[in-house]
Amino acid sequence: AQSVTQLGSHVSVSEGALVLLRCNYSSSVPPYLFWYVQYPNQGLQLLLKYTTGATLVKGINGFEAEFKKSETSFHLTKPSAHMSDAAEYFCAVSGNEKLTFGTGTRLTIIP
Amino acid sequence: GAVVSQHPSRVICKSGTSVKIECRSLDFQATTMFWYRQFPKQSLMLMATSNEGSKATYEQGVEKDKFLINHASLTLSTLTVTSAHPEDSSFYICSAIPATGSYLGAFFGQGTRLTVV
């Protein structure tokens, strides 16, 4: 069984501030972890993924995430928020060829 | 990168009619496609897994007779919502896995917003 918990359904940060979106997972097998972004009325775009190897993963648009096995976490960060980062973000876990998504976090950027 | 195209992007239909949604992998062959449903401000819920040339595998609670899935070729899967009702109104998203890869590289379509009136 696998599951994902995203803490905070809504996160607001000022433009230029640090973005931190939290994701905790559970998986009975070594997990593969993903972050996706969804803009209104659009599909999902992969930001980054962790499979094996380096635990700090860099993705597109300046985002990165760190896999911490001891904390079962895969938090998403970006040093400086941009207005274009406003969107819905989904964390997902896969251990058996099916993706299980978290409930999503809506990121709002304050000018 | 690989592109998955969904059509139509929006559709409005009358209650009782059927609607077909297409999911195409434009520049790769996809042996496996997934269909998701997303309610407003909620996460994606997997409806079914579609494998080329075989019957789809539906998740628990998904009516296979209502949501007909056909994966007739390596580049096309279709979802038909039969006898649609207002409660079927939702955002439907497909994803596809390249035949040469794995689920680690799933690509998503842009989604289809279905409104049943």
GROMACS .gro file of C-alpha atoms in nm:
model
  228
    1ALA     CA    1   0.000   0.000   0.000
    2GLN     CA    2   0.115   0.352  -0.064
    3SER     CA    3  -0.016   0.694   0.023
    4VAL     CA    4   0.080   1.058   0.008
    5THR     CA    5   0.003   1.338   0.249
    6GLN     CA    6   0.046   1.698   0.146
    7LEU     CA    7   0.037   1.932   0.443
    8GLY     CA    8  -0.141   2.254   0.365
    9SER     CA    9  -0.401   2.269   0.091
   10HIS     CA   10  -0.318   2.635   0.039
   11VAL     CA   11   0.017   2.808   0.067
   12SER     CA   12   0.076   3.179   0.008
   13VAL     CA   13   0.417   3.335  -0.026
   14SER     CA   14   0.539   3.674  -0.133
   15GLU     CA   15   0.710   3.716  -0.465
   16GLY     CA   16   1.081   3.655  -0.412
   17ALA     CA   17   1.030   3.454  -0.094
   18LEU     CA   18   1.113   3.090  -0.032
   19VAL     CA   19   0.859   2.834  -0.147
   20LEU     CA   20   0.820   2.522   0.065
   21LEU     CA   21   0.553   2.264  -0.016
   22ARG     CA   22   0.543   1.964   0.213
   23CYS     CA   23   0.493   1.602   0.115
   24ASN     CA   24   0.512   1.289   0.326
   25TYR     CA   25   0.462   0.942   0.189
   26SER     CA   26   0.419   0.584   0.293
   27SER     CA   27   0.516   0.289   0.080
   28SER     CA   28   0.573  -0.078   0.144
   29VAL     CA   29   0.850  -0.086  -0.116
   30PRO     CA   30   1.128   0.160  -0.198
   31PRO     CA   31   0.935   0.452  -0.340
   32TYR     CA   32   0.966   0.654  -0.651
   33LEU     CA   33   0.852   1.008  -0.582
   34PHE     CA   34   0.725   1.282  -0.809
   35TRP     CA   35   0.613   1.642  -0.803
   36TYR     CA   36   0.372   1.766  -1.067
   37VAL     CA   37   0.234   2.113  -1.138
   38GLN     CA   38  -0.111   2.181  -1.276
   39TYR     CA   39  -0.225   2.512  -1.418
   40PRO     CA   40  -0.600   2.585  -1.440
   41ASN     CA   41  -0.788   2.358  -1.678
   42GLN     CA   42  -0.471   2.185  -1.787
   43GLY     CA   43  -0.307   1.849  -1.740
   44LEU     CA   44  -0.010   1.774  -1.521
   45GLN     CA   45   0.346   1.868  -1.594
   46LEU     CA   46   0.631   1.682  -1.428
   47LEU     CA   47   0.850   1.909  -1.218
   48LEU     CA   48   1.093   1.651  -1.090
   49LYS     CA   49   1.122   1.292  -0.975
   50TYR     CA   50   1.330   1.081  -0.743
   51THR     CA   51   1.408   0.725  -0.838
   52THR     CA   52   1.746   0.623  -0.698
   53GLY     CA   53   2.080   0.785  -0.631
   54ALA     CA   54   2.122   1.144  -0.523
   55THR     CA   55   1.857   1.243  -0.272
   56LEU     CA   56   1.850   1.608  -0.374
   57VAL     CA   57   1.669   1.631  -0.704
   58LYS     CA   58   1.662   1.939  -0.923
   59GLY     CA   59   1.373   2.002  -1.156
   60ILE     CA   60   1.241   2.258  -1.397
   61ASN     CA   61   1.164   2.621  -1.320
   62GLY     CA   62   1.414   2.633  -1.035
   63PHE     CA   63   1.239   2.380  -0.814
   64GLU     CA   64   1.412   2.109  -0.618
   65ALA     CA   65   1.316   1.842  -0.368
   66GLU     CA   66   1.502   1.630  -0.119
   67PHE     CA   67   1.420   1.269  -0.046
   68LYS     CA   68   1.458   1.200   0.326
   69LYS     CA   69   1.397   0.835   0.396
   70SER     CA   70   1.420   0.873   0.774
   71GLU     CA   71   1.145   1.134   0.765
   72THR     CA   72   0.951   0.974   0.477
   73SER     CA   73   0.941   1.316   0.320
   74PHE     CA   74   0.990   1.470  -0.021
   75HIS     CA   75   0.937   1.842   0.027
   76LEU     CA   76   0.945   2.076  -0.270
   77THR     CA   77   1.135   2.404  -0.249
   78LYS     CA   78   1.225   2.703  -0.460
   79PRO     CA   79   1.451   2.977  -0.327
   80SER     CA   80   1.265   3.269  -0.482
   81ALA     CA   81   0.900   3.261  -0.582
   82HIS     CA   82   0.784   3.407  -0.910
   83MET     CA   83   0.434   3.511  -1.004
   84SER     CA   84   0.430   3.240  -1.269
   85ASP     CA   85   0.469   2.975  -0.998
   86ALA     CA   86   0.107   3.021  -0.893
   87ALA     CA   87  -0.056   2.685  -0.959
   88GLU     CA   88  -0.164   2.358  -0.801
   89TYR     CA   89   0.113   2.121  -0.701
   90PHE     CA   90   0.075   1.749  -0.656
   91CYS     CA   91   0.313   1.508  -0.488
   92ALA     CA   92   0.291   1.146  -0.601
   93VAL     CA   93   0.440   0.814  -0.502
   94SER     CA   94   0.478   0.496  -0.701
   95GLY     CA   95   0.603   0.157  -0.601
   96ASN     CA   96   0.397  -0.069  -0.817
   97GLU     CA   97   0.356   0.108  -1.149
   98LYS     CA   98   0.059   0.309  -1.027
   99LEU     CA   99   0.086   0.668  -0.924
  100THR     CA  100  -0.086   0.769  -0.603
  101PHE     CA  101  -0.138   1.142  -0.576
  102GLY     CA  102  -0.163   1.366  -0.277
  103THR     CA  103  -0.457   1.601  -0.244
  104GLY     CA  104  -0.261   1.891  -0.384
  105THR     CA  105  -0.140   2.228  -0.260
  106ARG     CA  106  -0.253   2.549  -0.420
  107LEU     CA  107   0.031   2.796  -0.428
  108THR     CA  108  -0.056   3.164  -0.437
  109ILE     CA  109   0.208   3.428  -0.495
  110ILE     CA  110   0.156   3.766  -0.333
  111PRO     CA  111   0.294   4.057  -0.536
  112GLY     CA  112   0.962   1.588  -2.469
  113ALA     CA  113   0.690   1.340  -2.547
  114VAL     CA  114   0.343   1.477  -2.608
  115VAL     CA  115   0.008   1.333  -2.510
  116SER     CA  116  -0.293   1.493  -2.671
  117GLN     CA  117  -0.645   1.474  -2.538
  118HIS     CA  118  -0.951   1.564  -2.740
  119PRO     CA  119  -1.179   1.738  -2.686
  120SER     CA  120  -1.052   1.979  -2.422
  121ARG     CA  121  -1.406   2.076  -2.329
  122VAL     CA  122  -1.738   1.912  -2.399
  123ILE     CA  123  -2.094   1.982  -2.294
  124CYS     CA  124  -2.350   1.711  -2.345
  125LYS     CA  125  -2.708   1.642  -2.257
  126SER     CA  126  -2.799   1.399  -1.983
  127GLY     CA  127  -2.844   1.049  -2.122
  128THR     CA  128  -2.606   1.086  -2.414
  129SER     CA  129  -2.260   0.934  -2.451
  130VAL     CA  130  -1.931   1.117  -2.485
  131LYS     CA  131  -1.603   0.987  -2.621
  132ILE     CA  132  -1.268   1.128  -2.510
  133GLU     CA  133  -0.954   1.047  -2.703
  134CYS     CA  134  -0.602   1.022  -2.569
  135ARG     CA  135  -0.321   1.007  -2.822
  136SER     CA  136   0.052   0.975  -2.782
  137LEU     CA  137   0.181   1.191  -3.064
  138ASP     CA  138   0.545   1.095  -3.090
  139PHE     CA  139   0.579   0.767  -2.908
  140GLN     CA  140   0.410   0.433  -2.872
  141ALA     CA  141   0.232   0.371  -2.545
  142THR     CA  142   0.160   0.021  -2.428
  143THR     CA  143  -0.008   0.150  -2.113
  144MET     CA  144  -0.236   0.445  -2.061
  145PHE     CA  145  -0.409   0.557  -1.745
  146TRP     CA  146  -0.737   0.743  -1.705
  147TYR     CA  147  -0.791   0.974  -1.410
  148ARG     CA  148  -1.081   1.177  -1.285
  149GLN     CA  149  -1.042   1.501  -1.097
  150PHE     CA  150  -1.316   1.678  -0.906
  151PRO     CA  151  -1.288   2.050  -0.845
  152LYS     CA  152  -1.008   2.138  -0.608
  153GLN     CA  153  -0.932   1.773  -0.545
  154SER     CA  154  -0.664   1.529  -0.642
  155LEU     CA  155  -0.653   1.287  -0.930
  156MET     CA  156  -0.826   0.958  -0.881
  157LEU     CA  157  -0.716   0.669  -1.097
  158MET     CA  158  -1.011   0.521  -1.281
  159ALA     CA  159  -0.852   0.251  -1.492
  160THR     CA  160  -0.537   0.121  -1.651
  161SER     CA  161  -0.555   0.059  -2.023
  162ASN     CA  162  -0.322  -0.185  -2.198
  163GLU     CA  163  -0.301  -0.204  -2.573
  164GLY     CA  164  -0.492  -0.499  -2.711
  165SER     CA  165  -0.643  -0.613  -2.383
  166LYS     CA  166  -0.923  -0.523  -2.149
  167ALA     CA  167  -0.879  -0.231  -1.918
  168THR     CA  168  -0.828  -0.283  -1.547
  169TYR     CA  169  -1.069  -0.073  -1.347
  170GLU     CA  170  -1.015   0.058  -0.996
  171GLN     CA  171  -1.254  -0.040  -0.724
  172GLY     CA  172  -1.575   0.155  -0.740
  173VAL     CA  173  -1.545   0.252  -1.106
  174GLU     CA  174  -1.831   0.125  -1.320
  175LYS     CA  175  -1.679  -0.047  -1.620
  176ASP     CA  176  -2.008  -0.045  -1.809
  177LYS     CA  177  -2.039   0.329  -1.767
  178PHE     CA  178  -1.680   0.422  -1.843
  179LEU     CA  179  -1.583   0.221  -2.150
  180ILE     CA  180  -1.214   0.217  -2.229
  181ASN     CA  181  -1.065   0.101  -2.556
  182HIS     CA  182  -0.693   0.086  -2.631
  183ALA     CA  183  -0.696  -0.036  -2.988
  184SER     CA  184  -0.353   0.086  -3.092
  185LEU     CA  185  -0.021   0.183  -2.942
  186THR     CA  186  -0.101   0.550  -2.983
  187LEU     CA  187  -0.468   0.578  -2.898
  188SER     CA  188  -0.691   0.507  -2.601
  189THR     CA  189  -1.050   0.623  -2.573
  190LEU     CA  190  -1.277   0.674  -2.274
  191THR     CA  191  -1.650   0.672  -2.344
  192VAL     CA  192  -1.883   0.798  -2.076
  193THR     CA  193  -2.210   0.622  -2.150
  194SER     CA  194  -2.552   0.757  -2.057
  195ALA     CA  195  -2.391   1.055  -1.895
  196HIS     CA  196  -2.552   1.224  -1.597
  197PRO     CA  197  -2.473   1.553  -1.424
  198GLU     CA  198  -2.274   1.373  -1.155
  199ASP     CA  199  -2.034   1.256  -1.427
  200SER     CA  200  -1.932   1.617  -1.483
  201SER     CA  201  -1.564   1.631  -1.405
  202PHE     CA  202  -1.215   1.684  -1.539
  203TYR     CA  203  -1.077   1.370  -1.703
  204ILE     CA  204  -0.704   1.330  -1.760
  205CYS     CA  205  -0.511   1.056  -1.933
  206SER     CA  206  -0.146   0.964  -1.908
  207ALA     CA  207   0.068   0.742  -2.125
  208ILE     CA  208   0.381   0.539  -2.071
  209PRO     CA  209   0.621   0.496  -2.361
  210ALA     CA  210   0.659   0.139  -2.477
  211THR     CA  211   1.032   0.178  -2.439
  212GLY     CA  212   1.013   0.311  -2.087
  213SER     CA  213   0.829   0.268  -1.761
  214TYR     CA  214   0.581   0.444  -1.543
  215LEU     CA  215   0.865   0.661  -1.428
  216GLY     CA  216   0.824   0.851  -1.747
  217ALA     CA  217   0.446   0.884  -1.771
  218PHE     CA  218   0.325   1.183  -1.970
  219PHE     CA  219  -0.008   1.352  -1.911
  220GLY     CA  220  -0.263   1.489  -2.150
  221GLN     CA  221  -0.406   1.836  -2.104
  222GLY     CA  222  -0.735   1.705  -1.973
  223THR     CA  223  -1.097   1.715  -2.083
  224ARG     CA  224  -1.361   1.905  -1.893
  225LEU     CA  225  -1.694   1.731  -1.924
  226THR     CA  226  -2.013   1.910  -1.833
  227VAL     CA  227  -2.338   1.718  -1.842
  228VAL     CA  228  -2.652   1.930  -1.846
   0.00000   0.00000   0.00000
